[in-house]
Amino acid sequence: MKITVTLNGKTRTSDVEPRLLLIHYLREEAGLTGPHIGCETSLCGACTVEVDGKAVKSCAMFAVQADGRNVLTIEGLAANGTLHPVQEAFWNEHALQCGFCTPGMIMASKQLLERNPNPTEDEIRHGIDGNLCRCTGYQHIVNAVKAAASKMGA
Amino acid sequence: MIAQNFDYTAPASLAEALSLLASGEAKPLAGGMSLIPMMKLRLAAPDQVVDLGRIPELNYIRHDGGRVRIGATATHHQVATSTTVRSQCPLLAATAAQIGDVQVRNMGTIGGSVAHADPAADYPAALLALGAEVTVANAGGSRTLSIEDFLVDTFTTALEPGEIITEISVPAGGGSGCHYQKMLQPASGFAIVGIAVQVTASGGVIASARVGVTGLTGKAFRAHGVEAALVGKSAAGIAEAVAGIADGVDANSDIHASAGYRCQMARVHAGRAVAAALAKA
């Protein structure tokens, strides 16, 4: 069936099978390979994107459910070549090792800071507990979210 | 993991949805947090899926007639953050805030979760403790059941083919003396045991208690015996009063927790839940 999605600000119309998962639509149909397929069981969060401003796991949603909606992936986060403060903080705080979880971590962290601009460490850990880092580099990720919070609040 | 293909419709009104579901052949899709993983594993392989996610009249939270009324497709995030829910039935908001993770709470819905009747789901414990009612509808009309009558068994509810949940309501004025305490399976966030408690108290002594238990058995239940034993107790008497919470139950046993361990954790977490609720009462 035909779906029209506003993808990182650009409208895209595609003919898809209803069973096509949003993550497969993004990676294979739209060529956006930023969101990753980690576990395929909606546990790891590597496929996290925003749909109408809400962080979702794109492996647990069909592309047809995104018809008519705004989808934001990690590729759409930097504005005119300027990194989003969360991206910049992940860079500065060395919040990635292998980088596989990073796109999802950043999208989940962005959601957290939009809803709670000044989170405690516990709130940060609760806010990103849908995302797993296989390198177990959580401490630097938490540091990055704190750094992004203080930059965004400044 | 690719689901078996299916026909997809996304009606814009409840009437249209009920008409599409009337044959009993189509599967309703709410937030999809249980159904979509099951379809990917082909544990579910419906030929038709009716998406309830584009029906504005199913998504609301309002306070009227002495109850907080929640439309079936209100997400866990909506329930957790609603000022109405937080002020009128804080136990439900606290429970919703502990479901899964933020991505699941953004998509998952109260109606979808309750209709799925997962024995380890969080909501049933709070809904039992709060005396919830479930309104269901099909193309022919609607009916309202108590949550006790709605939950029949593991993954089994009183829903007839063609019926969906339209609303879940709980009495308003739930009071601050409440707590949801769960021991969670760390990967999935599901409850190994989850205890929802609502108490009233005077001078540190429990005057009334309602206790809902999830995760322990094939379906969530109200611990009537524990509720009675808690009346008249102060903090010092809680452990003794909740000691019987697992008496006579047929406890679940899986790779995460044996039946004996679950029963012991139910006693431990029930004690903590009641103590926390009493401290806030």
mmCIF file of N, CA and C in Angstrom, chain B residues 203-206 230 232-241 271 274-276 278-279:
data_model
loop_
_atom_site.group_PDB
_atom_site.id
_atom_site.type_symbol
_atom_site.label_atom_id
_atom_site.label_comp_id
_atom_site.label_asym_id
_atom_site.label_seq_id
_atom_site.Cartn_x
_atom_site.Cartn_y
_atom_site.Cartn_z
ATOM 1 N N GLY B 203 -3.106 8.005 61.916
ATOM 2 C CA GLY B 203 -2.090 7.921 62.959
ATOM 3 C C GLY B 203 -1.126 6.775 62.754
ATOM 4 N N GLY B 204 -0.794 6.482 61.489
ATOM 5 C CA GLY B 204 0.174 5.426 61.213
ATOM 6 C C GLY B 204 -0.393 4.031 61.279
ATOM 7 N N VAL B 205 -1.715 3.921 61.462
ATOM 8 C CA VAL B 205 -2.358 2.604 61.523
ATOM 9 C C VAL B 205 -3.239 2.435 60.277
ATOM 10 N N ILE B 206 -3.086 1.304 59.620
ATOM 11 C CA ILE B 206 -3.817 1.065 58.365
ATOM 12 C C ILE B 206 -5.309 0.873 58.652
ATOM 13 N N LEU B 230 -3.990 -6.664 57.027
ATOM 14 C CA LEU B 230 -3.288 -5.388 57.181
ATOM 15 C C LEU B 230 -4.074 -4.367 58.013
ATOM 16 N N GLY B 232 -5.588 -2.344 60.771
ATOM 17 C CA GLY B 232 -5.236 -2.215 62.175
ATOM 18 C C GLY B 232 -3.739 -2.321 62.447
ATOM 19 N N LYS B 233 -2.967 -2.619 61.409
ATOM 20 C CA LYS B 233 -1.519 -2.774 61.601
ATOM 21 C C LYS B 233 -0.801 -1.438 61.400
ATOM 22 N N SER B 234 0.273 -1.261 62.147
ATOM 23 C CA SER B 234 1.188 -0.160 61.881
ATOM 24 C C SER B 234 2.381 -0.739 61.119
ATOM 25 N N ALA B 235 3.381 0.106 60.857
ATOM 26 C CA ALA B 235 4.516 -0.346 60.040
ATOM 27 C C ALA B 235 5.145 -1.619 60.597
ATOM 28 N N ALA B 236 5.178 -1.729 61.929
ATOM 29 C CA ALA B 236 5.840 -2.884 62.551
ATOM 30 C C ALA B 236 5.114 -4.196 62.257
ATOM 31 N N GLY B 237 3.834 -4.118 61.935
ATOM 32 C CA GLY B 237 3.071 -5.356 61.735
ATOM 33 C C GLY B 237 2.941 -5.789 60.291
ATOM 34 N N ILE B 238 3.578 -5.044 59.375
ATOM 35 C CA ILE B 238 3.359 -5.303 57.946
ATOM 36 C C ILE B 238 3.884 -6.680 57.533
ATOM 37 N N ALA B 239 5.121 -6.994 57.945
ATOM 38 C CA ALA B 239 5.746 -8.231 57.457
ATOM 39 C C ALA B 239 4.883 -9.448 57.799
ATOM 40 N N GLU B 240 4.355 -9.469 59.018
ATOM 41 C CA GLU B 240 3.510 -10.592 59.428
ATOM 42 C C GLU B 240 2.214 -10.615 58.601
ATOM 43 N N ALA B 241 1.666 -9.425 58.359
ATOM 44 C CA ALA B 241 0.374 -9.367 57.657
ATOM 45 C C ALA B 241 0.480 -9.812 56.203
ATOM 46 N N GLY B 271 5.800 -6.542 51.367
ATOM 47 C CA GLY B 271 6.136 -5.794 52.577
ATOM 48 C C GLY B 271 6.655 -4.406 52.245
ATOM 49 N N VAL B 274 3.740 -2.149 50.837
ATOM 50 C CA VAL B 274 2.812 -1.655 51.866
ATOM 51 C C VAL B 274 3.497 -0.592 52.726
ATOM 52 N N ALA B 275 4.758 -0.834 53.071
ATOM 53 C CA ALA B 275 5.477 0.152 53.893
ATOM 54 C C ALA B 275 5.573 1.490 53.168
ATOM 55 N N ALA B 276 5.878 1.432 51.860
ATOM 56 C CA ALA B 276 5.994 2.674 51.093
ATOM 57 C C ALA B 276 4.643 3.376 50.975
ATOM 58 N N LEU B 278 2.091 3.123 53.066
ATOM 59 C CA LEU B 278 1.710 3.643 54.384
ATOM 60 C C LEU B 278 2.457 4.952 54.685
ATOM 61 N N ALA B 279 3.727 5.007 54.281
ATOM 62 C CA ALA B 279 4.516 6.219 54.523
ATOM 63 C C ALA B 279 3.945 7.425 53.794
#
